[in-house]
Coordinates of C-alpha atoms in Angstrom, one line a residue:
X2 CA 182.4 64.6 81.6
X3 CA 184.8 63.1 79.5
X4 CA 185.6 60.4 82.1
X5 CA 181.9 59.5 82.7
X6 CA 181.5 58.8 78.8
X7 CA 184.4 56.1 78.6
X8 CA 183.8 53.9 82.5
X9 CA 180.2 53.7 80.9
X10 CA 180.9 51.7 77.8
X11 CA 183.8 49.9 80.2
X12 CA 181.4 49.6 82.8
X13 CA 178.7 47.3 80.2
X14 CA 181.9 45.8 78.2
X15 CA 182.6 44.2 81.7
X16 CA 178.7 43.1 82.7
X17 CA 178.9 41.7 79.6
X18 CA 181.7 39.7 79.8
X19 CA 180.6 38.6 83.6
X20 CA 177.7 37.4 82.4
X21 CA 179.0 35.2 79.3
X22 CA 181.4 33.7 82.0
X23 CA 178.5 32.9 84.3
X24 CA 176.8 31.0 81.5
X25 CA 179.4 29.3 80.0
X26 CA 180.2 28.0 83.7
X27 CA 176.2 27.1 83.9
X28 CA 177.0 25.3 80.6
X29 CA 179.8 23.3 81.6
X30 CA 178.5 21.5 85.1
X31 CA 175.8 19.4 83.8
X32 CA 172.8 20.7 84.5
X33 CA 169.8 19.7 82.3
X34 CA 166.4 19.4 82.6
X35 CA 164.5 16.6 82.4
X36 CA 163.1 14.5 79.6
X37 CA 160.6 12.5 78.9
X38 CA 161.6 8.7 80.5
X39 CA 162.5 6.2 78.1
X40 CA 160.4 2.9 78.6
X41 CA 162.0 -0.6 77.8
X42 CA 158.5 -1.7 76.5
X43 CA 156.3 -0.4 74.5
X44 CA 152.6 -1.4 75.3
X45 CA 151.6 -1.4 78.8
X46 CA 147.8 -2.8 80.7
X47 CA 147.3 -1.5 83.8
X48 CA 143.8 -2.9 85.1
X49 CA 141.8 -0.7 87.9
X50 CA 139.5 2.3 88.3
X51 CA 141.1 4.7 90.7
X52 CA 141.9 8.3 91.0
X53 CA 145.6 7.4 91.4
X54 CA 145.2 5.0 88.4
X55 CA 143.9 7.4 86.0
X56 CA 146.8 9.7 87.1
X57 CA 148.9 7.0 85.8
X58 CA 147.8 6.4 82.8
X59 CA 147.6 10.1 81.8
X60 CA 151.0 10.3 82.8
X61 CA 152.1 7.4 80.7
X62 CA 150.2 8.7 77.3
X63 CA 151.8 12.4 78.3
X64 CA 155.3 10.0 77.3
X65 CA 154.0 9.3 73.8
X66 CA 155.8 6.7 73.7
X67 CA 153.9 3.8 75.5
X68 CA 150.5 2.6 74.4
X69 CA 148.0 1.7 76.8
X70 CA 146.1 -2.4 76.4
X71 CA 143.0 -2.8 78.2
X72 CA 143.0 -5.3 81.0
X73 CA 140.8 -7.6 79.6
X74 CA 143.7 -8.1 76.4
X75 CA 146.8 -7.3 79.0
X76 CA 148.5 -10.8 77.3
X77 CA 148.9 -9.0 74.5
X78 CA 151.0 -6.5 76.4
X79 CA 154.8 -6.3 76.9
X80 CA 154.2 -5.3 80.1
X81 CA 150.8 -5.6 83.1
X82 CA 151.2 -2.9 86.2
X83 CA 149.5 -4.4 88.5
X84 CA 148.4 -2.0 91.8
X85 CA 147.9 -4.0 94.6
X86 CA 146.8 -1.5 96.9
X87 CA 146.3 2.0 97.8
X88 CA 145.7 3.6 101.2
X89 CA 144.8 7.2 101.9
X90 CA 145.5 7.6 105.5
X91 CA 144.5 10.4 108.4
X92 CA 146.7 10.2 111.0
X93 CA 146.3 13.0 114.8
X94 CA 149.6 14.5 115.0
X95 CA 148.8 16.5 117.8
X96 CA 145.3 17.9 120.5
X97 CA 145.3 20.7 122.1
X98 CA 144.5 20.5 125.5
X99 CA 140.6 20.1 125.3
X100 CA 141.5 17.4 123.3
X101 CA 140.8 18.8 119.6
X102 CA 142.4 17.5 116.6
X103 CA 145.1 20.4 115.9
X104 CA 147.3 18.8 113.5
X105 CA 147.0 15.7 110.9
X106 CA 149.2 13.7 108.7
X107 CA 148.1 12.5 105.5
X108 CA 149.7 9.5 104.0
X109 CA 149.0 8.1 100.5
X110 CA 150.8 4.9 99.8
X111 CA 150.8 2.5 96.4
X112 CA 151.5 -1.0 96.2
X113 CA 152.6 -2.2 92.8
X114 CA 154.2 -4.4 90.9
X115 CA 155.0 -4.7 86.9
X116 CA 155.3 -7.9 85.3
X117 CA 155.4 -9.9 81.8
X118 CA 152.2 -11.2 80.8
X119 CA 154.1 -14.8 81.4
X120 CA 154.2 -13.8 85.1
X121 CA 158.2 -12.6 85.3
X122 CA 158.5 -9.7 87.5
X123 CA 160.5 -6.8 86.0
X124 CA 159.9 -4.9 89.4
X125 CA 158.6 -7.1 92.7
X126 CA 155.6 -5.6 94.5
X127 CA 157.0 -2.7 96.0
X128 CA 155.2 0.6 97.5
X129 CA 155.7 4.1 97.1
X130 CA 154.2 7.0 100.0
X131 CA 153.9 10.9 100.2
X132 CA 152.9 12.5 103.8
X133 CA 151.8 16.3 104.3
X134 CA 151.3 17.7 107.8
X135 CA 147.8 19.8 107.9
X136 CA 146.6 21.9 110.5
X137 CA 143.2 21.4 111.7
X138 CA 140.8 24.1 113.0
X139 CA 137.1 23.2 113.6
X140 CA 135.7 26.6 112.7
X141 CA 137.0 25.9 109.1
X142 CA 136.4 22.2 108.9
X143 CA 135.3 22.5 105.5
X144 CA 137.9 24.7 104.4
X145 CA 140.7 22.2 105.6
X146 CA 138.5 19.0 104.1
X147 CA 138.8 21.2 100.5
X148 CA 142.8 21.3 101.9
X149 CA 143.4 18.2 102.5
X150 CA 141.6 16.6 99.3
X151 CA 143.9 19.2 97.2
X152 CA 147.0 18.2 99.2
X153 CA 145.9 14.0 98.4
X154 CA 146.2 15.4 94.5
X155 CA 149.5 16.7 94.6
X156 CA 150.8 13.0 96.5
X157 CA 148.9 11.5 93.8
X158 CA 150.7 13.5 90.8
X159 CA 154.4 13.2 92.9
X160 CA 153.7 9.4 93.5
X161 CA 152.6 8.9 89.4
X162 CA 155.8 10.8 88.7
X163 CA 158.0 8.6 90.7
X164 CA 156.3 5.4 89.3
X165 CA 157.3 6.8 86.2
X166 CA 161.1 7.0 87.0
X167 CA 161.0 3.8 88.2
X168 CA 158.8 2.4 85.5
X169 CA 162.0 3.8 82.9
X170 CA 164.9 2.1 85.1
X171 CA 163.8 -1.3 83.9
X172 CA 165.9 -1.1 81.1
X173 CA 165.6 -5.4 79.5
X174 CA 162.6 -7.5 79.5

């Protein structure tokens, strides 16, 4: 009985001790989560009416730290977003073998470009794209239509987040 009394005080001395190790090795190799991106400018026009454009600007005043300048006064700006296009795509991955649809692909792709009201291009048009494989059953057609329109959200939020990043590696004007 005696013996049972001391390993359990040794027993949580050396939990204990394991687990401060394992943190202060968690500590040590870099990890850290993400902040909020760091813009070189601070007022920004982006002109358009989309879905993926209003994602974009809610992301940007989630940042604090950019204002957003209407279109119509984007000269006043430090910098103008321009999107130059956006495709929402439906691609037949696979039939089966009455020839029904079985599988899709959907592809979202952005065309952009950011600029100085003077015309200098901090980033030349370049594009950004998100696929998701769906499978396709025409019993549940609108079931997978709900699917698919949820799944073109979530490309829509990763593909704001990414213009983001690259939005904050412009670093000079």
């Amino acid at each position: 009985m005696n013996t049972r009394n001391v390993s359990l005080p040794r027993r949580g001395f050396l939990l204990g001790l394991t687990a401060a190790g394992a943190s202060l090795c968690l500590a040590g190799c870099g990890f850290e989560l993400r902040k909020a991106p760091v813009f070189a400018f601070k007022t920004l026009s982006v002109s358009g009416n989309s879905a993926m454009i209003n994602q974009i600007r809610r992301e940007l005043r989630a940042t604090g730290s950019v204002t957003l300048v209407p279109a119509d006064q984007s000269s006043t700006a430090d910098v103008v977003l321009e999107i130059l296009g956006e495709d929402r795509n439906r691609f037949v991955i696979s039939t089966n073998s009455a020839g029904l649809v079985r599988e899709l692909q959907l592809q979202l792709r952005v065309r952009f470009r950011l600029r100085t009201p003077g015309g200098k291009d901090l980033l030349p048009a370049s594009e950004v794209s998100q696929t998701r494989d769906l499978s396709f059953n025409e019993t549940n057609a609108l079931a997978k239509e709900g699917e698919a329109d949820l799944l073109f959200r979530d490309m829509q939020a990763d593909i704001a987040q990414q213009l983001m990043r690259r939005l904050a590696a412009v670093k000079e004007l």
